[in-house]
PDB file of C-alpha atoms in Angstrom:
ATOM      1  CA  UNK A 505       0.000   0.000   0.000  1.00  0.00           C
ATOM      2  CA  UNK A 506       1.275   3.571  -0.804  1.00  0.00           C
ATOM      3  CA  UNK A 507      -0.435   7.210  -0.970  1.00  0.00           C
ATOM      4  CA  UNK A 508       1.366   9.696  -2.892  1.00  0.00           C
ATOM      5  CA  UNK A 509       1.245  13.342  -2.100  1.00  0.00           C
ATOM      6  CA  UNK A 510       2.278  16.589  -3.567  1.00  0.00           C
ATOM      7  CA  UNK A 511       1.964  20.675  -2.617  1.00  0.00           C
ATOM      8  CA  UNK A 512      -1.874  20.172  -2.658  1.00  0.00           C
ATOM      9  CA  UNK A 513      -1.549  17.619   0.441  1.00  0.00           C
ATOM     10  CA  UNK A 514       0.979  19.839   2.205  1.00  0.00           C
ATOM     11  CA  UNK A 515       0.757  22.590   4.852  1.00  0.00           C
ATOM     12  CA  UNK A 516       2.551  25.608   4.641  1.00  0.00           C
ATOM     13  CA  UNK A 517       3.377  28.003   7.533  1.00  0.00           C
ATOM     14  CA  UNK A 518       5.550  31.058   7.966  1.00  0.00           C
ATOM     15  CA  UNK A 519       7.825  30.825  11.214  1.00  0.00           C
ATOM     16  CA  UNK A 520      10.306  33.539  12.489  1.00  0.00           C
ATOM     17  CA  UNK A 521      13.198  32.479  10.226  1.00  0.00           C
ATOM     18  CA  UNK A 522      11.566  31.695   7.074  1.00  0.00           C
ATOM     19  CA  UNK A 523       8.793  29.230   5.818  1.00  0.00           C
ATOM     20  CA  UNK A 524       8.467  25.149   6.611  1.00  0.00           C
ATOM     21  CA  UNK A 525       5.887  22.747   5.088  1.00  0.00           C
ATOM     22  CA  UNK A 526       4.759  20.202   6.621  1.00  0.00           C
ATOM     23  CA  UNK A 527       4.915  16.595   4.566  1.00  0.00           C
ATOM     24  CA  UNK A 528       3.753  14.871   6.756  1.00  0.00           C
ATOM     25  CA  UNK A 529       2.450  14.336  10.303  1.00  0.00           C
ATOM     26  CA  UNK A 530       1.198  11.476  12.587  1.00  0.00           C
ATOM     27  CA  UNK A 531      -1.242  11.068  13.569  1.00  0.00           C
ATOM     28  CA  UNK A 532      -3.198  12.677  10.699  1.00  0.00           C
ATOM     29  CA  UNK A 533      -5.380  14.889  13.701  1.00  0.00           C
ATOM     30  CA  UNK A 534      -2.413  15.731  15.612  1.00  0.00           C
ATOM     31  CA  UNK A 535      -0.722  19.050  15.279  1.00  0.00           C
ATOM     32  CA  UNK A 536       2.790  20.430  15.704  1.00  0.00           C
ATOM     33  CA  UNK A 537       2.182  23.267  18.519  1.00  0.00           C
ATOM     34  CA  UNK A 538       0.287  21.123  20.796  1.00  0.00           C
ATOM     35  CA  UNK A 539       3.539  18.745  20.875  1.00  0.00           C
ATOM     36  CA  UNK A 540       0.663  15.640  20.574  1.00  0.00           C
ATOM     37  CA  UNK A 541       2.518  14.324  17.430  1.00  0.00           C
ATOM     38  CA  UNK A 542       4.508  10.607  17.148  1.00  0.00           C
ATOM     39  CA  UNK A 543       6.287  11.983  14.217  1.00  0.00           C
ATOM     40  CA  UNK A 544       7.311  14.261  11.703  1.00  0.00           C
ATOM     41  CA  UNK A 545       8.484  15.182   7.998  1.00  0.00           C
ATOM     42  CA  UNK A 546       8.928  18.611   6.910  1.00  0.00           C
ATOM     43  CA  UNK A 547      11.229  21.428   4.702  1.00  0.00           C
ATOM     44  CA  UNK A 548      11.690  24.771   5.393  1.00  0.00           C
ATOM     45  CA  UNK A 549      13.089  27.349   3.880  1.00  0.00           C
ATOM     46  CA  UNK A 550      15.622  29.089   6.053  1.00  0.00           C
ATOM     47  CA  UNK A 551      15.736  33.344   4.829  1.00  0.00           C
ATOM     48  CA  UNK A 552      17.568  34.511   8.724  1.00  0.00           C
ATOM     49  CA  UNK A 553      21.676  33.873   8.810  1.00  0.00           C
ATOM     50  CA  UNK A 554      20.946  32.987  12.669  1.00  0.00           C
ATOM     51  CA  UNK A 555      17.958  30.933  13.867  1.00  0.00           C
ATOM     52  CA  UNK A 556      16.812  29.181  17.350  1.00  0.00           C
ATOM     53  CA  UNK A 557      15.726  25.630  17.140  1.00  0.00           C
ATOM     54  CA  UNK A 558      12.169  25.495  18.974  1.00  0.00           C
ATOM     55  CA  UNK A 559      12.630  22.909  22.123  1.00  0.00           C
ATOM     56  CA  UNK A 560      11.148  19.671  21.406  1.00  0.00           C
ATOM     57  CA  UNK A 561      11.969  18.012  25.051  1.00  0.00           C
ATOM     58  CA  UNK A 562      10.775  14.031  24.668  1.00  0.00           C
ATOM     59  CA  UNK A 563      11.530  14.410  20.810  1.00  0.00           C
ATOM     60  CA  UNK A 564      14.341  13.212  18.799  1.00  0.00           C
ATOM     61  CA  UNK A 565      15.350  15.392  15.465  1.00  0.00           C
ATOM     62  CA  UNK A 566      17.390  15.040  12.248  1.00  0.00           C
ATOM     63  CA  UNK A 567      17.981  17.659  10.304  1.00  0.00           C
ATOM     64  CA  UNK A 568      19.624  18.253   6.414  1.00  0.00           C
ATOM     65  CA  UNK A 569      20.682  21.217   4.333  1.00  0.00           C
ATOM     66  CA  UNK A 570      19.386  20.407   0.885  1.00  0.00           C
ATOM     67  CA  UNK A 571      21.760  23.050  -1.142  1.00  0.00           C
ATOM     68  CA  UNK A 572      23.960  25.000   1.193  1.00  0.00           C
ATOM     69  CA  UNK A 573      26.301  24.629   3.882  1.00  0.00           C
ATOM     70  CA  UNK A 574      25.470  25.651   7.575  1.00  0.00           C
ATOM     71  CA  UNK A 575      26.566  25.649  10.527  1.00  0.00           C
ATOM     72  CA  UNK A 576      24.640  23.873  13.971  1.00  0.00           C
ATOM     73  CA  UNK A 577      25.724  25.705  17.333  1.00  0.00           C
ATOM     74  CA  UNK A 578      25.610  24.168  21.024  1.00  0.00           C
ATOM     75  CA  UNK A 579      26.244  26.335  23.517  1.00  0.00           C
ATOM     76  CA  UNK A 580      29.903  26.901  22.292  1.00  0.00           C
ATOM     77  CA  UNK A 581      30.538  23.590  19.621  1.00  0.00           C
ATOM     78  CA  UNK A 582      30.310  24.210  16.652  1.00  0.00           C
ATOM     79  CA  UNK A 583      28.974  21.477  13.827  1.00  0.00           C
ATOM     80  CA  UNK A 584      29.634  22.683  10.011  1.00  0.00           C
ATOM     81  CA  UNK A 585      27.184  20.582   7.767  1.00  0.00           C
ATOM     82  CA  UNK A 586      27.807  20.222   3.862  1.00  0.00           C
ATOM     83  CA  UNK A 587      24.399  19.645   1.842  1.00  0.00           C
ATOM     84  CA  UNK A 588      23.059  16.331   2.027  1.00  0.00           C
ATOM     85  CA  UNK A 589      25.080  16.121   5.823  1.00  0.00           C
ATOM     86  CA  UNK A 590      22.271  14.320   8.269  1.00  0.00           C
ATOM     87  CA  UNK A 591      22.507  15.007  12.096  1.00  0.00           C
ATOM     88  CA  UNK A 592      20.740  14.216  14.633  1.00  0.00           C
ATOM     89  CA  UNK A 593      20.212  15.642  18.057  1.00  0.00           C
ATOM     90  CA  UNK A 594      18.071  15.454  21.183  1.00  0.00           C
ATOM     91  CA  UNK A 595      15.011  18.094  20.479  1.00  0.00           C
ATOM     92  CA  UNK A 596      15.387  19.286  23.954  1.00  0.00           C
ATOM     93  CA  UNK A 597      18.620  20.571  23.051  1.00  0.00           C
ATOM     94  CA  UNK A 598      18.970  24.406  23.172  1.00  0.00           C
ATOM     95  CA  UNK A 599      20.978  24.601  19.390  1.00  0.00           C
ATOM     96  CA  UNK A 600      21.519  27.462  16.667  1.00  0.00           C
ATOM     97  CA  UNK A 601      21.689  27.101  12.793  1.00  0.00           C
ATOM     98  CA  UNK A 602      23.949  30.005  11.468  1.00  0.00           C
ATOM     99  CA  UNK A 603      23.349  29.523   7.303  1.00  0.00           C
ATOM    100  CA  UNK A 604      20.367  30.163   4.915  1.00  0.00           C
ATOM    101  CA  UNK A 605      19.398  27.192   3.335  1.00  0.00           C
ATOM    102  CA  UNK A 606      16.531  24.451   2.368  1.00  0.00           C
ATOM    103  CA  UNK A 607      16.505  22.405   4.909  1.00  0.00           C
ATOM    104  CA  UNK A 608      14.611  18.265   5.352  1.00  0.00           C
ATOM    105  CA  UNK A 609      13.600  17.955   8.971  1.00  0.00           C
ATOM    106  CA  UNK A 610      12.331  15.128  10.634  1.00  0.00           C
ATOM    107  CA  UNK A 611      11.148  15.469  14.465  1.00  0.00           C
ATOM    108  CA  UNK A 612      10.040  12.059  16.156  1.00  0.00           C
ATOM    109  CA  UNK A 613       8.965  10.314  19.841  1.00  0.00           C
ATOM    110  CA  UNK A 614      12.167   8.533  21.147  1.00  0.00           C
ATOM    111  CA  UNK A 615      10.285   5.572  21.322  1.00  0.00           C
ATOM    112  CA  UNK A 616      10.427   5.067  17.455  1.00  0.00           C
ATOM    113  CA  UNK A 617      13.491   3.928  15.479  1.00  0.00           C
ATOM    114  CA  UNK A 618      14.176   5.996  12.985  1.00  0.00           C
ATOM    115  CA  UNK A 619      16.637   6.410   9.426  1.00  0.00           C
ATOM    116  CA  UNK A 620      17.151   9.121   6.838  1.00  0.00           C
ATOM    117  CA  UNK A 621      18.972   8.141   4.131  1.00  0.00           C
ATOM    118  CA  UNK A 622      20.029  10.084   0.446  1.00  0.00           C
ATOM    119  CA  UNK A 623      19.645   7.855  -2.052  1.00  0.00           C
ATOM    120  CA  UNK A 624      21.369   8.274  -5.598  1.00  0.00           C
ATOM    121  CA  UNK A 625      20.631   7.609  -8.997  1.00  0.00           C
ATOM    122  CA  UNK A 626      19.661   4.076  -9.855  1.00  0.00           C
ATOM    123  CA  UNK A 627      19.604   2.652  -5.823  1.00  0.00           C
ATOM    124  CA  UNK A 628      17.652  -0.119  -4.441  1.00  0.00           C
ATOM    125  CA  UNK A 629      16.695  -0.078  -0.802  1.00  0.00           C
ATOM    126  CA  UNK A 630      14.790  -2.555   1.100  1.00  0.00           C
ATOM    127  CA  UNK A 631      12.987  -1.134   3.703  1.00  0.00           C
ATOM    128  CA  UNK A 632      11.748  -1.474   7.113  1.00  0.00           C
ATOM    129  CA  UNK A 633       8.986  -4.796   6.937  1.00  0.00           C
ATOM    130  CA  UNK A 634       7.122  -2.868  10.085  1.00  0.00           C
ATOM    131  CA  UNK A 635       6.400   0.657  10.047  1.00  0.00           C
ATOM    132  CA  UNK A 636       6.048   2.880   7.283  1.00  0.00           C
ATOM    133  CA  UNK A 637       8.611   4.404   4.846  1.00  0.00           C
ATOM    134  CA  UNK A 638       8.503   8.047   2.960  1.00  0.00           C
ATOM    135  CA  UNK A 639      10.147   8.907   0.121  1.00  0.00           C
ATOM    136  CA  UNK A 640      10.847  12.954  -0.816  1.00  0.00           C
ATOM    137  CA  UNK A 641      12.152  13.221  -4.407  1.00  0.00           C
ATOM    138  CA  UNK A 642      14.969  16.054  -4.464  1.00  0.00           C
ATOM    139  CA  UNK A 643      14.295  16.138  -8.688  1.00  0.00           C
ATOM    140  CA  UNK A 644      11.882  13.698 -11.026  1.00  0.00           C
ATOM    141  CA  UNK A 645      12.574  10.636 -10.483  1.00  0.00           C
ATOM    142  CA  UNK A 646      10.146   7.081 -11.904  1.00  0.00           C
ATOM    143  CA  UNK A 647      10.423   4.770  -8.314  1.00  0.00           C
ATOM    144  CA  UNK A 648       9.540   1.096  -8.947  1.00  0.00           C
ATOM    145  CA  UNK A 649       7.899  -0.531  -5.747  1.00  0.00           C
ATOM    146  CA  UNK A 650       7.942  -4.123  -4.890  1.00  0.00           C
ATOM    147  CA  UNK A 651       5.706  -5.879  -2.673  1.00  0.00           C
ATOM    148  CA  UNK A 652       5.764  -9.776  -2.831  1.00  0.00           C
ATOM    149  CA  UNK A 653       4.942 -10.840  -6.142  1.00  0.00           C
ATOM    150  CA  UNK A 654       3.746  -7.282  -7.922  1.00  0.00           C
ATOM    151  CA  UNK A 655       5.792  -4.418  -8.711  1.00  0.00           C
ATOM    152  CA  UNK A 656       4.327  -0.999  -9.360  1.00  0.00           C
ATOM    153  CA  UNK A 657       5.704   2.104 -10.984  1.00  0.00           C
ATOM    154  CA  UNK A 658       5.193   6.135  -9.837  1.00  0.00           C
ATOM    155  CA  UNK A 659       6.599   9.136 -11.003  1.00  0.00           C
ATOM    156  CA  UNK A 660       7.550  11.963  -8.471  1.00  0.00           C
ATOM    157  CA  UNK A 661       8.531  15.616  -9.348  1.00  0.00           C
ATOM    158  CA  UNK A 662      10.458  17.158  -7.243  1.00  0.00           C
ATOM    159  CA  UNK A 663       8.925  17.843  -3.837  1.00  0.00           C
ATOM    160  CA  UNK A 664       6.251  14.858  -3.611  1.00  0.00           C
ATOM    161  CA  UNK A 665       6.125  11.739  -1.747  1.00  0.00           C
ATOM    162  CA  UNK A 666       5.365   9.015  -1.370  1.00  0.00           C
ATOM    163  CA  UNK A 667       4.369   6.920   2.117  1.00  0.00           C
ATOM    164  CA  UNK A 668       4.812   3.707   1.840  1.00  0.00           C
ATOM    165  CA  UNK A 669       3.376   0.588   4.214  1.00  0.00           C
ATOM    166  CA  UNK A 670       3.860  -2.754   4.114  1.00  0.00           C
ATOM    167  CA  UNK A 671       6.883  -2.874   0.729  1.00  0.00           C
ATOM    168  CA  UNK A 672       9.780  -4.827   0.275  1.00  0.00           C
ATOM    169  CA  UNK A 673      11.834  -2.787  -1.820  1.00  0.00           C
ATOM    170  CA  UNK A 674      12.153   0.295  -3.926  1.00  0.00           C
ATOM    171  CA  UNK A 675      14.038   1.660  -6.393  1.00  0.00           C
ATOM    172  CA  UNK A 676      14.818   4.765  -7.822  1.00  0.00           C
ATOM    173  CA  UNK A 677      15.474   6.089 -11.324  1.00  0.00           C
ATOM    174  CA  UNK A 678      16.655  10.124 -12.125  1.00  0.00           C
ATOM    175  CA  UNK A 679      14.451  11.423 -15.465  1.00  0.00           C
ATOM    176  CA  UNK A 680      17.605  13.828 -15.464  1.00  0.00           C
ATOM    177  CA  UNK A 681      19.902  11.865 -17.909  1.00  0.00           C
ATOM    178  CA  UNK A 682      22.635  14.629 -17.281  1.00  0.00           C
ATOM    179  CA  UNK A 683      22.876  13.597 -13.091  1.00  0.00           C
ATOM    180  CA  UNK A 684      23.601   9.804 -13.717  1.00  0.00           C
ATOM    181  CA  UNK A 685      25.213   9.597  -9.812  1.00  0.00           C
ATOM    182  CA  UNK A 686      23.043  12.871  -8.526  1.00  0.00           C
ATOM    183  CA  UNK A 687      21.151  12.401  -5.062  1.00  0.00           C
ATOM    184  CA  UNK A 688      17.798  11.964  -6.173  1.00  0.00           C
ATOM    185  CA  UNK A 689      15.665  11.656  -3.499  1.00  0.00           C
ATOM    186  CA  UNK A 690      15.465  11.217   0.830  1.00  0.00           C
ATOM    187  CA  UNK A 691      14.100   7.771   2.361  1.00  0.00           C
ATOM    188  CA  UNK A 692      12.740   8.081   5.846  1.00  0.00           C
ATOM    189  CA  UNK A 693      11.764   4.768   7.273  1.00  0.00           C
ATOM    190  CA  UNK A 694      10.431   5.034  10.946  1.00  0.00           C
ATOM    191  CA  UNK A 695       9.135   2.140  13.104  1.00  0.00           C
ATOM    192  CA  UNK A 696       8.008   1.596  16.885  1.00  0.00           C
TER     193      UNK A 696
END
């Protein structure tokens, strides 16, 4: 089983350093500034030089520049990120991001196991057999999905998804001839 989504299905908010859109949240009813969320997925586009992460205490995070470098501050450490660099961090954690940038957060309950992973040009992941998986395509891309016996084809453009339950495998295929070893899309899988 898989739903895929696009803009339409997306909610977009302005926040003090720029704009993030939300790609998905669970529960469905659940909302981000009640803090009565399990999970999740969202991008935002960072316009200050100097932001404050909002405290998430009981919440992991991971968070990813998509196209510029920046720079996370604790208290006096400093962690420089390239694009595509995943870290994670407790959400209680009082941190800084010093860098404009598009950034791919993901904000879950500890309880959950979760991975983010960049996947390139022609790669086949299999993926959790519990929980459910999303895929966020950085450019067009055709994914192939396999569940037991059937495969199906979609095709993304850049900025849907695609939430996936209950699949084997997927793989993915750039429509961009010219990026043969480009990332082409981020795989979150999460499970309890």
């Amino acid at each position: 089983m898989f739903e895929k989504k696009g803009n339409q299905d997306y909610v977009t908010r302005a926040w003090s350093g720029g704009q993030t859109t939300e790609i998905l949240i669970a529960p469905e009813d659940s909302c981000l500034t009640k803090r009565n969320f399990d999970f999740r997925l969202s991008t935002a586009t960072v316009a200050s030089k100097t932001t404050e992460f909002s405290d998430f205490t009981g919440y992991e995070r991971f968070i990813m520049s998509l196209d510029a470098p920046i720079t996370l501050q604790h208290q006096n450490i400093m962690i420089p990120l390239q694009p595509f660099e995943i870290y994670r961090f407790d959400g209680g954690t009082t941190m800084q991001s010093h860098g404009k940038c598009q950034d791919f957060n993901v904000i879950f309950k500890k309880k959950y196991q979760v991975s983010v992973t960049v996947l390139q040009n022609n790669e086949t992941v299999v993926l959790f057999t519990k929980g459910q998986s999303i895929l966020y395509a950085l450019q067009t891309i055709k994914v192939e999905v396999s569940a037991l016996e059937t495969v199906a084809e979609v095709l993304l453009q850049k900025g849907e998804s695609l939430v996936l339950k209950g699949q084997k495998q997927l793989h993915v295929i750039s429509q961009k001839t010219s990026f043969s070893r480009n990332k082409v899309a981020v795989l979150t899988q999460i499970k309890e």
